Coordinates of C-alpha atoms in Angstrom, one line a residue:
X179 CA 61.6 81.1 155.3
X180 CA 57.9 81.3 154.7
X181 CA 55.9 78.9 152.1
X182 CA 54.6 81.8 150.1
X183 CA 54.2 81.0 146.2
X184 CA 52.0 83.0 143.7
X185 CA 49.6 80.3 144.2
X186 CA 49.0 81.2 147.6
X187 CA 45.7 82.1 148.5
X188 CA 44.6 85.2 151.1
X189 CA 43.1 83.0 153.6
X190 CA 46.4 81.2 153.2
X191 CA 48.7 84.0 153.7
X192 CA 46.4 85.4 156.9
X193 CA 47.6 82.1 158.4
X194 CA 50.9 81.8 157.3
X195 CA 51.1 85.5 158.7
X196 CA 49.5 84.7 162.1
X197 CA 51.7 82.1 162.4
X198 CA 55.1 83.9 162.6
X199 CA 53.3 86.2 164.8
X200 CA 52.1 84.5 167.0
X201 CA 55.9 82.4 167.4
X202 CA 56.6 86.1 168.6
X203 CA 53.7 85.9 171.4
X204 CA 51.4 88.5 169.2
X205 CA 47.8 88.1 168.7
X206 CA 46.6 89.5 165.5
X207 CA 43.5 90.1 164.4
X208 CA 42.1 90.5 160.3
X209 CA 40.0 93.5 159.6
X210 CA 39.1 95.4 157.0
X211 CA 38.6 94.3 153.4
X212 CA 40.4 91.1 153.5
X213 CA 37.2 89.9 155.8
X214 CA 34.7 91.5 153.6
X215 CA 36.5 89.0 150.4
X216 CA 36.1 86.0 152.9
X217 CA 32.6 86.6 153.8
X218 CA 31.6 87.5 150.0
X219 CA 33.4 85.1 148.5
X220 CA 35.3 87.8 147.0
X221 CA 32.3 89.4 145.7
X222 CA 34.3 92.3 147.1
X223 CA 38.3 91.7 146.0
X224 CA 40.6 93.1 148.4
X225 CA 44.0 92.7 147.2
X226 CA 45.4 93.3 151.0
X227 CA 45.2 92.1 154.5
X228 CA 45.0 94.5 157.2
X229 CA 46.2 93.3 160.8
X230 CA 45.7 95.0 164.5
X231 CA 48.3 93.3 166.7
X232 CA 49.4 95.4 169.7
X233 CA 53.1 95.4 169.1
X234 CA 55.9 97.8 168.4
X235 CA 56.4 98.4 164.7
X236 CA 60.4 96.7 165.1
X237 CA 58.8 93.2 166.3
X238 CA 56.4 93.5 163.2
X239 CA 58.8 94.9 160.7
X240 CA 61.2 91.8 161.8
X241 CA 58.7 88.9 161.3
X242 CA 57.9 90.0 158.1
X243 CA 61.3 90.6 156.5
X244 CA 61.9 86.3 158.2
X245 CA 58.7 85.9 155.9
X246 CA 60.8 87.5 153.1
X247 CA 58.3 90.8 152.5
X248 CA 59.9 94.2 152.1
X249 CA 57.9 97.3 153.4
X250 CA 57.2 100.2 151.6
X251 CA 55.7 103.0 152.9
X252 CA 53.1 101.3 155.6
X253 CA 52.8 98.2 153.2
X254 CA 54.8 94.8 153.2
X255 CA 54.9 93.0 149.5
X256 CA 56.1 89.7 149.1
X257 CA 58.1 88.9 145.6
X258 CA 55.8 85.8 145.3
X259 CA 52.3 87.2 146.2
X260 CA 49.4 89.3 144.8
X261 CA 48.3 90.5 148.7
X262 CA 50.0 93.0 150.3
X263 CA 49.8 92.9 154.4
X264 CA 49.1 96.3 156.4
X265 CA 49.3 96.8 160.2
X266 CA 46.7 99.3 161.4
X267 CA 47.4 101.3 164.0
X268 CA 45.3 99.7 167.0
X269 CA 43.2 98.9 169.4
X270 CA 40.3 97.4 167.7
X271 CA 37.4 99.9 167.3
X272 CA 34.7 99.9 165.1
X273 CA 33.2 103.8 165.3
X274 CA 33.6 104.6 168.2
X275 CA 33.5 101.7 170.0
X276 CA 36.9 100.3 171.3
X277 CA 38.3 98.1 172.3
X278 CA 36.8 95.4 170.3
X279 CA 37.1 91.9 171.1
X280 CA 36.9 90.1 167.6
X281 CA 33.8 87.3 167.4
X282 CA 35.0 85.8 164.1
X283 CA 37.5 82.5 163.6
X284 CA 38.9 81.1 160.6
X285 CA 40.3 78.2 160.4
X286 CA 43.2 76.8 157.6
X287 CA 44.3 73.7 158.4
X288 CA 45.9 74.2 161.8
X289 CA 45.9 77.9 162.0
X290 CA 43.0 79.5 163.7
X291 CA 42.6 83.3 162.4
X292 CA 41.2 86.0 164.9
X293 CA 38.4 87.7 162.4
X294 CA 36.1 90.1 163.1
X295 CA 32.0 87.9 163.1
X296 CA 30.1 88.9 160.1
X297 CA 28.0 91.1 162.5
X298 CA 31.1 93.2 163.6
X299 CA 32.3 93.2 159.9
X300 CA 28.7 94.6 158.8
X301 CA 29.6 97.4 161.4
X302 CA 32.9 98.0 160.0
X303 CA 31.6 98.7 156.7
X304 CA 29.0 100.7 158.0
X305 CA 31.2 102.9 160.2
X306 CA 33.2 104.2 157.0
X307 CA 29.5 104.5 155.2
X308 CA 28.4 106.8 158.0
X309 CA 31.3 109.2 158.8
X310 CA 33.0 108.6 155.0
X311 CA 29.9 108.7 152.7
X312 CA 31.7 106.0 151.4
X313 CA 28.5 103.8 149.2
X314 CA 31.1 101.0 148.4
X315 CA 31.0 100.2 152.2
X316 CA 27.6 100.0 152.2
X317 CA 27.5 97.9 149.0
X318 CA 29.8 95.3 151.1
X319 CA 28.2 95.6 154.6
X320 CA 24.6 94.5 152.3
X321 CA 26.9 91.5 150.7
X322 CA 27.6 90.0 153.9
X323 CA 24.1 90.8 155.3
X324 CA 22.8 88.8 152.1
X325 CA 25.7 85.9 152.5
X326 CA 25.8 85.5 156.3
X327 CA 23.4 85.5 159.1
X328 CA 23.9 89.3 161.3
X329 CA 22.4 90.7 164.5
X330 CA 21.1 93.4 162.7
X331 CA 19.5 94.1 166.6
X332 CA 23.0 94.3 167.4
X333 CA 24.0 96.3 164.4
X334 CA 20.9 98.9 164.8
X335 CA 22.2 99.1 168.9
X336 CA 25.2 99.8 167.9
X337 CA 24.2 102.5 165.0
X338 CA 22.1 104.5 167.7
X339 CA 25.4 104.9 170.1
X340 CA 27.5 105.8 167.3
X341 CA 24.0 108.6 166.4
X342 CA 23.8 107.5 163.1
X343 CA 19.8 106.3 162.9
X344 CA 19.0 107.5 160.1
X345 CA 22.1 106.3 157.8
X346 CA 21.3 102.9 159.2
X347 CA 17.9 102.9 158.0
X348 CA 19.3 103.4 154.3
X349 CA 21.3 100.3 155.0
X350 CA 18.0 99.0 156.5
X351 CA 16.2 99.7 153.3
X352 CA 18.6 98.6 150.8
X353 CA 18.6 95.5 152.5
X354 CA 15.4 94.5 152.0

């Protein structure tokens, strides 16, 4: 029912995905490394797509088997396609700051695609860096920083609520 091929790129299966859910009044919104791979130009390569939509797991489950996926475990492949789709459980948050009201759009062809802003994706990364240890993170919060413009006065704000000063000034550093 869906247009998926193997040719079909992320960016095109984030709309071809927002599209069936929003036919079901849902409002998704791409996080995680699938926005990092936009905003790098897949300098980072994520090889899924992670949704937050606030609906029950049924309504999901449903759209995506009418887009021909099967799930597996908390994943949904597609015969035709190298991405895998996820569905996080929600609200938006970034740290500890929630809800989160996305700043980022994407447009392909007709589809706009709720994204997190480069700034908020720079905090995403960051988040995992500071309460994972996780350096890859940090690696792809500095791509974006280098590839898009970020309220780092935003970003630093937001650092100092979640008390983590001194892990942003690594970030800081390695930036310049």
């Amino acid at each position: 029912m869906s247009n998926i091929t193997k040719a079909t790129t992320r960016e095109e299966l984030a709309a071809l995905v927002t599209q069936a859910l929003r036919k079901e009044g849902l409002d998704p919104v791409l996080v995680g490394g699938a926005v990092v791979s936009i905003y790098t130009d897949n300098k980072y390569e994520s090889r899924d797509l992670d949704f937050i939509v606030s609906a029950s797991s049924d309504v999901v489950n449903e759209v995506m088997k009418k887009m021909g996926f099967k799930k597996s475990g908390k994943n949904f492949y597609h015969p035709k396609s190298e991405f895998t789709v996820e569905f996080p459980m929600g609200p938006l948050a970034i740290g500890d700051q929630e809800p989160v009201k996305p700043e980022g759009e994407l447009k392909i062809k007709r589809t706009t695609i709720k994204l997190l802003s480069p700034t908020q994706s720079v905090m995403d990364r960051l988040a995992w860096f500071f309460y994972s240890n996780d350096r890859q993170c940090l690696d792809q919060a500095l791509w974006i920083s280098k590839a898009h413009p970020v309220d780092l006065k935003k970003v630093e704000a937001w650092a100092k609520r979640e008390g983590q000063e001194e892990k942003f000034h690594i970030f800081l550093g390695s930036l310049r």
